[in-house]
Coordinates of C-alpha atoms and ligand atoms in Angstrom, one line a residue:
M268 CA 0.0 -37.3 -15.7
P269 CA 3.0 -38.4 -13.6
S270 CA 3.1 -37.4 -10.0
P271 CA 6.4 -38.3 -8.7
N272 CA 6.1 -36.7 -5.4
L273 CA 2.7 -38.2 -4.5
P274 CA 2.8 -41.9 -3.8
G275 CA 5.2 -43.6 -1.4
K276 CA 5.9 -43.9 2.2
P277 CA 5.8 -40.8 4.5
V278 CA 9.1 -39.1 4.4
A279 CA 8.2 -36.6 7.1
D280 CA 6.0 -36.2 10.2
P281 CA 2.3 -35.5 9.4
V282 CA 1.6 -31.7 9.2
F283 CA -1.6 -32.3 11.2
K284 CA -2.7 -34.9 13.7
R285 CA -6.4 -34.8 12.7
L286 CA -7.7 -33.2 9.5
T287 CA -11.4 -32.7 9.3
L288 CA -12.9 -32.0 5.9
L289 CA -16.4 -30.4 5.8
G290 CA -17.6 -31.4 2.4
V291 CA -16.1 -34.2 0.3
G292 CA -16.8 -33.5 -3.3
L293 CA -14.1 -32.9 -6.1
I294 CA -11.9 -30.9 -3.9
G295 CA -12.4 -32.4 -0.5
S296 CA -12.1 -35.9 -1.8
S297 CA -9.0 -35.2 -3.8
I298 CA -7.4 -33.8 -0.6
A299 CA -8.6 -37.0 1.3
R300 CA -7.1 -39.3 -1.4
I301 CA -3.7 -37.4 -1.3
A302 CA -3.5 -37.4 2.5
R303 CA -4.4 -41.1 2.5
L304 CA -1.8 -41.9 0.0
R305 CA 1.0 -39.8 1.3
G306 CA 0.5 -40.4 5.0
D307 CA 2.4 -37.1 5.9
I308 CA -0.4 -34.6 5.6
A309 CA -2.5 -35.8 8.6
A310 CA -2.3 -38.9 10.9
E311 CA -6.1 -39.1 10.9
I312 CA -8.8 -38.0 8.4
V313 CA -12.3 -37.2 9.4
V314 CA -15.0 -36.4 6.8
N315 CA -18.3 -34.8 7.1
A316 CA -20.9 -34.1 4.3
R317 CA -24.5 -33.0 4.0
T318 CA -25.9 -36.4 3.3
R319 CA -25.5 -39.9 4.7
Q320 CA -25.3 -41.2 1.1
T321 CA -22.0 -39.3 0.4
L322 CA -20.5 -40.4 3.7
D323 CA -21.4 -44.1 2.9
R324 CA -19.6 -43.7 -0.5
V325 CA -16.6 -42.2 1.3
L326 CA -16.4 -45.3 3.4
Q327 CA -16.7 -47.5 0.4
L328 CA -13.8 -45.6 -1.3
G329 CA -11.7 -46.0 1.9
I330 CA -10.6 -42.3 1.8
A331 CA -11.3 -41.4 5.4
D332 CA -10.7 -43.0 8.9
R333 CA -14.0 -41.8 10.1
V334 CA -17.2 -40.1 8.8
E335 CA -19.5 -37.9 10.8
L336 CA -22.9 -36.5 9.7
D337 CA -22.8 -33.9 12.4
P338 CA -20.2 -31.2 11.6
A339 CA -19.8 -30.3 15.3
A340 CA -18.9 -33.8 16.1
A341 CA -16.6 -34.0 13.1
V342 CA -14.4 -31.1 14.1
Q343 CA -13.8 -32.2 17.8
G344 CA -10.3 -32.8 18.5
A345 CA -9.1 -31.8 15.0
D346 CA -6.0 -29.6 14.7
C347 CA -7.0 -28.7 11.2
V348 CA -10.5 -28.1 9.8
M349 CA -11.1 -27.4 6.2
L350 CA -14.3 -26.1 4.7
C351 CA -14.8 -27.9 1.3
A352 CA -18.5 -27.3 0.8
P353 CA -20.0 -24.6 -1.6
V354 CA -19.1 -21.0 -0.3
G355 CA -22.9 -20.2 0.4
A356 CA -22.9 -22.9 3.0
F357 CA -19.8 -21.6 5.0
A358 CA -21.6 -19.2 7.3
D359 CA -24.0 -21.9 8.6
L360 CA -21.2 -24.5 8.9
A361 CA -18.9 -22.0 10.7
A362 CA -21.7 -21.2 13.2
R363 CA -22.2 -24.8 13.8
I364 CA -18.7 -25.8 14.4
A365 CA -17.3 -22.6 16.2
P366 CA -18.0 -23.7 19.7
H367 CA -16.5 -27.2 19.1
L368 CA -13.2 -26.0 17.5
A369 CA -10.1 -27.1 19.6
P370 CA -7.9 -24.3 20.8
G371 CA -4.9 -23.8 18.6
A372 CA -6.6 -25.5 15.7
V373 CA -6.2 -24.1 12.2
L374 CA -9.5 -23.4 10.2
T375 CA -9.0 -23.1 6.5
D376 CA -11.1 -23.4 3.4
V377 CA -11.0 -24.0 -0.3
G378 CA -13.8 -21.7 -1.4
S379 CA -13.5 -19.9 -4.8
T380 CA -14.3 -16.5 -3.4
K381 CA -12.3 -15.0 -0.7
Q382 CA -13.8 -11.7 0.6
S383 CA -17.2 -13.3 1.2
V384 CA -15.5 -16.1 3.2
I385 CA -13.6 -13.8 5.4
R386 CA -16.8 -11.8 5.8
D387 CA -18.9 -14.8 6.7
V388 CA -16.5 -16.9 8.6
G389 CA -14.0 -14.6 10.2
P390 CA -16.3 -13.0 12.8
L391 CA -17.3 -16.6 14.0
V392 CA -13.8 -17.9 14.6
P393 CA -13.2 -18.3 18.3
A394 CA -10.1 -16.7 20.0
G395 CA -7.2 -19.1 19.9
V396 CA -8.2 -20.6 16.6
H397 CA -6.2 -19.6 13.5
F398 CA -8.2 -18.8 10.3
V399 CA -6.2 -19.2 7.1
P400 CA -8.4 -18.7 4.0
A401 CA -7.1 -20.6 0.8
H402 CA -8.1 -21.4 -2.7
P403 CA -6.7 -24.1 -5.0
I404 CA -6.8 -23.0 -8.6
A405 CA -7.6 -26.4 -9.8
G406 CA -10.8 -28.1 -10.8
T407 CA -12.8 -30.0 -13.3
E408 CA -16.5 -29.9 -14.2
H409 CA -17.2 -33.0 -12.2
S410 CA -18.5 -33.1 -8.6
G411 CA -19.0 -35.6 -5.7
P412 CA -16.7 -37.9 -3.9
D413 CA -16.1 -40.1 -6.8
S414 CA -14.7 -37.2 -9.0
G415 CA -11.6 -36.5 -6.9
F416 CA -8.0 -37.6 -8.0
V417 CA -4.6 -37.4 -6.5
E418 CA -3.1 -35.4 -9.4
L419 CA -5.6 -32.7 -9.2
F420 CA -3.4 -30.0 -7.6
Q421 CA -0.1 -31.1 -9.1
G422 CA 1.9 -28.1 -10.4
R423 CA -1.2 -25.9 -9.8
W424 CA -1.4 -22.8 -7.7
T425 CA -3.1 -22.5 -4.3
L426 CA -3.7 -18.9 -3.2
L427 CA -3.7 -18.0 0.5
T428 CA -5.4 -14.9 1.6
P429 CA -4.8 -14.5 5.4
V430 CA -5.8 -11.3 7.0
P431 CA -3.0 -9.1 8.6
G432 CA -2.1 -10.4 12.2
T433 CA -2.8 -14.1 11.4
D434 CA -0.4 -16.5 13.2
E435 CA 2.6 -17.1 10.9
A436 CA 3.2 -20.6 12.0
A437 CA -0.5 -21.5 11.1
I438 CA -0.1 -19.9 7.6
A439 CA 3.1 -22.0 7.1
R440 CA 1.4 -25.2 8.0
I441 CA -1.4 -24.6 5.4
E442 CA 1.3 -23.8 2.9
D443 CA 3.1 -27.0 3.8
L444 CA -0.2 -28.9 3.4
W445 CA -0.8 -27.6 -0.1
R446 CA 2.9 -28.2 -1.2
R447 CA 2.5 -31.8 0.0
C448 CA -0.6 -31.9 -2.3
G449 CA 1.7 -31.0 -5.2
A450 CA 0.6 -27.3 -5.4
Q451 CA 2.7 -24.2 -5.5
T452 CA 1.5 -21.5 -3.1
E453 CA 1.3 -17.7 -3.1
R454 CA -0.2 -15.2 -0.7
M455 CA -2.7 -12.7 -2.0
E456 CA -4.7 -9.8 -0.8
P457 CA -8.4 -11.1 -0.7
A458 CA -9.9 -8.2 -2.8
H459 CA -7.2 -8.7 -5.4
H460 CA -7.9 -12.5 -5.4
D461 CA -11.5 -11.9 -6.2
R462 CA -10.8 -9.6 -9.1
V463 CA -8.2 -11.9 -10.5
L464 CA -10.5 -14.9 -10.3
A465 CA -13.5 -12.9 -11.6
I466 CA -11.6 -12.6 -15.0
V467 CA -9.9 -16.0 -15.2
S468 CA -12.6 -18.3 -13.8
H469 CA -16.0 -16.7 -12.9
L470 CA -16.6 -14.6 -16.1
P471 CA -15.7 -17.6 -18.4
H472 CA -18.1 -19.7 -16.5
L473 CA -20.8 -17.2 -16.7
I474 CA -20.2 -16.9 -20.5
A475 CA -20.2 -20.7 -20.9
F476 CA -23.5 -21.1 -19.0
T477 CA -25.0 -18.2 -21.1
I478 CA -24.0 -19.4 -24.4
C479 CA -25.4 -22.8 -23.7
G480 CA -28.5 -21.2 -22.6
T481 CA -28.6 -19.2 -26.0
A482 CA -28.1 -22.4 -28.0
D483 CA -30.8 -24.2 -26.1
D484 CA -33.3 -21.3 -26.7
L485 CA -32.9 -21.8 -30.5
A486 CA -35.7 -23.2 -32.4
D487 CA -35.9 -27.1 -32.3
E488 CA -34.3 -27.9 -35.6
S489 CA -31.3 -25.6 -34.9
R490 CA -30.9 -26.9 -31.5
Q491 CA -30.6 -30.4 -32.8
E492 CA -27.9 -29.2 -35.3
V493 CA -26.0 -27.6 -32.5
V494 CA -25.8 -31.0 -30.7
N495 CA -25.0 -32.9 -33.9
F496 CA -22.3 -30.6 -35.2
A497 CA -20.9 -29.1 -32.2
A498 CA -17.3 -28.2 -33.2
S499 CA -14.6 -27.7 -30.6
G500 CA -15.6 -24.2 -29.8
F501 CA -19.1 -24.9 -28.6
R502 CA -18.0 -28.2 -27.1
D503 CA -15.4 -26.6 -25.0
F504 CA -18.1 -24.3 -23.5
T505 CA -20.4 -27.2 -22.8
R506 CA -17.7 -28.9 -20.7
I507 CA -17.4 -25.8 -18.6
A508 CA -21.2 -25.4 -18.5
A509 CA -21.5 -29.0 -17.1
S510 CA -20.2 -27.7 -13.7
D511 CA -22.3 -27.9 -10.4
P512 CA -25.1 -25.5 -10.3
V513 CA -25.1 -24.9 -6.6
M514 CA -21.3 -24.3 -6.4
W515 CA -21.5 -21.7 -9.3
R516 CA -24.6 -20.1 -8.0
D517 CA -22.7 -19.5 -4.7
V518 CA -19.6 -18.3 -6.5
F519 CA -21.5 -15.7 -8.6
L520 CA -23.5 -14.4 -5.6
N521 CA -20.4 -14.1 -3.5
N522 CA -18.2 -12.3 -5.9
R523 CA -20.8 -10.1 -7.2
E524 CA -19.0 -6.7 -7.5
A525 CA -15.9 -8.1 -9.1
L526 CA -17.8 -10.3 -11.5
L527 CA -20.1 -7.5 -12.6
E528 CA -17.2 -5.2 -13.2
M529 CA -15.4 -7.7 -15.4
L530 CA -18.6 -8.5 -17.2
Q531 CA -19.2 -4.8 -18.0
R532 CA -15.6 -4.6 -19.4
F533 CA -16.2 -7.7 -21.5
M534 CA -19.5 -6.4 -22.8
E535 CA -17.7 -3.1 -23.9
D536 CA -15.1 -5.2 -25.7
A537 CA -17.6 -7.6 -27.2
Q538 CA -19.4 -4.5 -28.6
A539 CA -16.1 -3.2 -30.1
M540 CA -15.8 -6.6 -31.7
A541 CA -19.3 -6.4 -33.1
R542 CA -18.6 -3.0 -34.6
A543 CA -15.4 -4.4 -36.2
V544 CA -17.4 -7.3 -37.7
R545 CA -20.2 -4.9 -38.9
W546 CA -17.8 -2.4 -40.6
G547 CA -15.4 -5.1 -41.9
D548 CA -12.5 -3.9 -39.7
A549 CA -10.2 -6.9 -40.6
A550 CA -7.2 -5.5 -38.8
Y551 CA -9.1 -5.2 -35.5
I552 CA -10.4 -8.8 -35.6
E553 CA -7.0 -10.2 -36.5
D554 CA -5.4 -8.3 -33.7
K555 CA -7.9 -9.7 -31.1
V556 CA -7.4 -13.3 -32.4
E557 CA -3.6 -12.8 -32.2
R558 CA -3.8 -11.6 -28.5
G559 CA -5.8 -14.7 -27.8
R560 CA -3.3 -17.0 -29.4
K561 CA -0.4 -15.2 -27.3
I562 CA -2.3 -15.8 -24.1
R563 CA -2.8 -19.5 -24.9
R564 CA 0.9 -19.9 -25.9
S565 CA 2.1 -18.4 -22.6
L566 CA -0.2 -20.7 -20.5
I567 CA 1.3 -23.6 -22.4
E568 CA 4.9 -22.3 -21.7
R569 CA 4.0 -22.0 -17.9
K570 CA 2.5 -25.5 -17.9
Q571 CA -0.9 -24.2 -16.8
A572 CA -2.9 -25.2 -19.9
Ligands
NAP1453 P1 -18.8 -30.7 -4.8 O1 -18.1 -31.6 -5.6 O2 -20.1 -30.3 -5.4 O3 -19.0 -31.2 -3.3 C1 -19.6 -30.4 -2.4 C2 -19.5 -31.1 -1.0 O4 -20.1 -30.2 0.0 C3 -20.3 -32.4 -0.9 O5 -19.6 -33.3 -0.1 C4 -21.6 -31.9 -0.2 O6 -22.2 -32.9 0.5 C5 -21.2 -30.8 0.6 N1 -22.2 -29.8 0.9 C6 -23.0 -29.2 -0.1 N2 -23.9 -28.3 0.4 C7 -23.6 -28.4 1.7 C8 -24.2 -27.6 2.8 N3 -25.2 -26.8 2.6 N4 -23.7 -27.9 4.0 C9 -22.6 -28.8 4.2 N5 -22.1 -29.5 3.2 C10 -22.6 -29.3 2.0 O7 -18.0 -29.3 -4.7 P2 -16.4 -29.0 -5.0 O8 -16.3 -28.8 -6.4 O9 -15.5 -30.0 -4.4 O10 -16.3 -27.6 -4.4 C11 -16.1 -27.4 -3.0 C12 -15.6 -26.0 -2.8 O11 -14.3 -25.9 -3.5 C13 -16.4 -24.9 -3.1 O12 -16.4 -23.9 -2.2 C14 -15.8 -24.4 -4.4 O13 -16.0 -22.9 -4.6 C15 -14.4 -24.7 -4.2 N6 -13.6 -25.0 -5.4 C16 -14.1 -25.7 -6.4 C17 -13.3 -25.9 -7.6 C18 -13.9 -26.8 -8.7 O14 -13.5 -26.7 -9.8 N7 -14.9 -27.6 -8.4 C19 -12.0 -25.4 -7.7 C20 -11.5 -24.7 -6.6 C21 -12.3 -24.5 -5.5 P3 -23.3 -33.9 -0.2 O15 -22.5 -34.7 -1.1 O16 -23.7 -34.8 1.1 O17 -24.3 -33.1 -0.6

């Protein structure tokens, strides 16, 4: 995919002097790669991960100026700290870094759930540090520092969910960072974010994991046929189901209410579809398929397919 505004020499001053990424998988390493390439996001990039192995790989890839195994050491002197680990790790990470955050620094994140992040991290943020929760709506089923790429956020949305009273300049700097990553930004109320993401992302993943489990539970000979003859329908589910188990465990457990509400609605609609199939209600089935096609067409028109 072409990314005309990504490579090239810096055209503006860096948004931040030192950007620290806590977690460097698909999302963190994509940000590091873009920041490296553009030069106008951060003058210095410091990376922390849970394991030495990941940090060694980051050094080999050349996508950070410095790596630190200790998150507290990683955030020292940073004017932007971004949590890029699974959301279930945020509370512990925030507790470890809080005393070491520089006054005036912006603390942000990329977590897929927003109310839980505000609940877990918000109370730990020291006075004088600005907390700007955010979520890039872009991803693949791959994880780890090798999976990142510079086009990941190109033309996609990043949603910011700051709580009322957050420093406007800090929010504007995070918006600037994401636009330089190629994303469009929008501000959203955290509870609304979690409901929207429950239907567009979390429920589809839950269905994909479940359908793959159902296929795997089939008798041996049928299971082999599923693998041999997987047409695009099942194959598309397996792509989504190949996602990182820890990341998705944390997303489901941290967006519990919204996910369960959407699942309940989905199960009612699936029951209605089952009834239509049972009673041969052709018009109902056709109408549902047509609505699906319309949604797909509108995604293509908005270049979000
Ligand atoms: P990932 O590829 O699995 O990478 C996770 C990173 O976090 C790794 O560097 C890992 O270090 C580190 N980490 C894992 N557990 C940790 C812990 N307990 N404490 C500290 N660091 C830990 O993950 P990702 O896909 O980039 O996702 C990162 C965040 O982005 C998540 O919060 C997710 O909700 C959000 N997000 C993901 C997507 C997506 O499609 N993947 C899209 C939007 C937002 P080691 O390698 O050393 O274990």
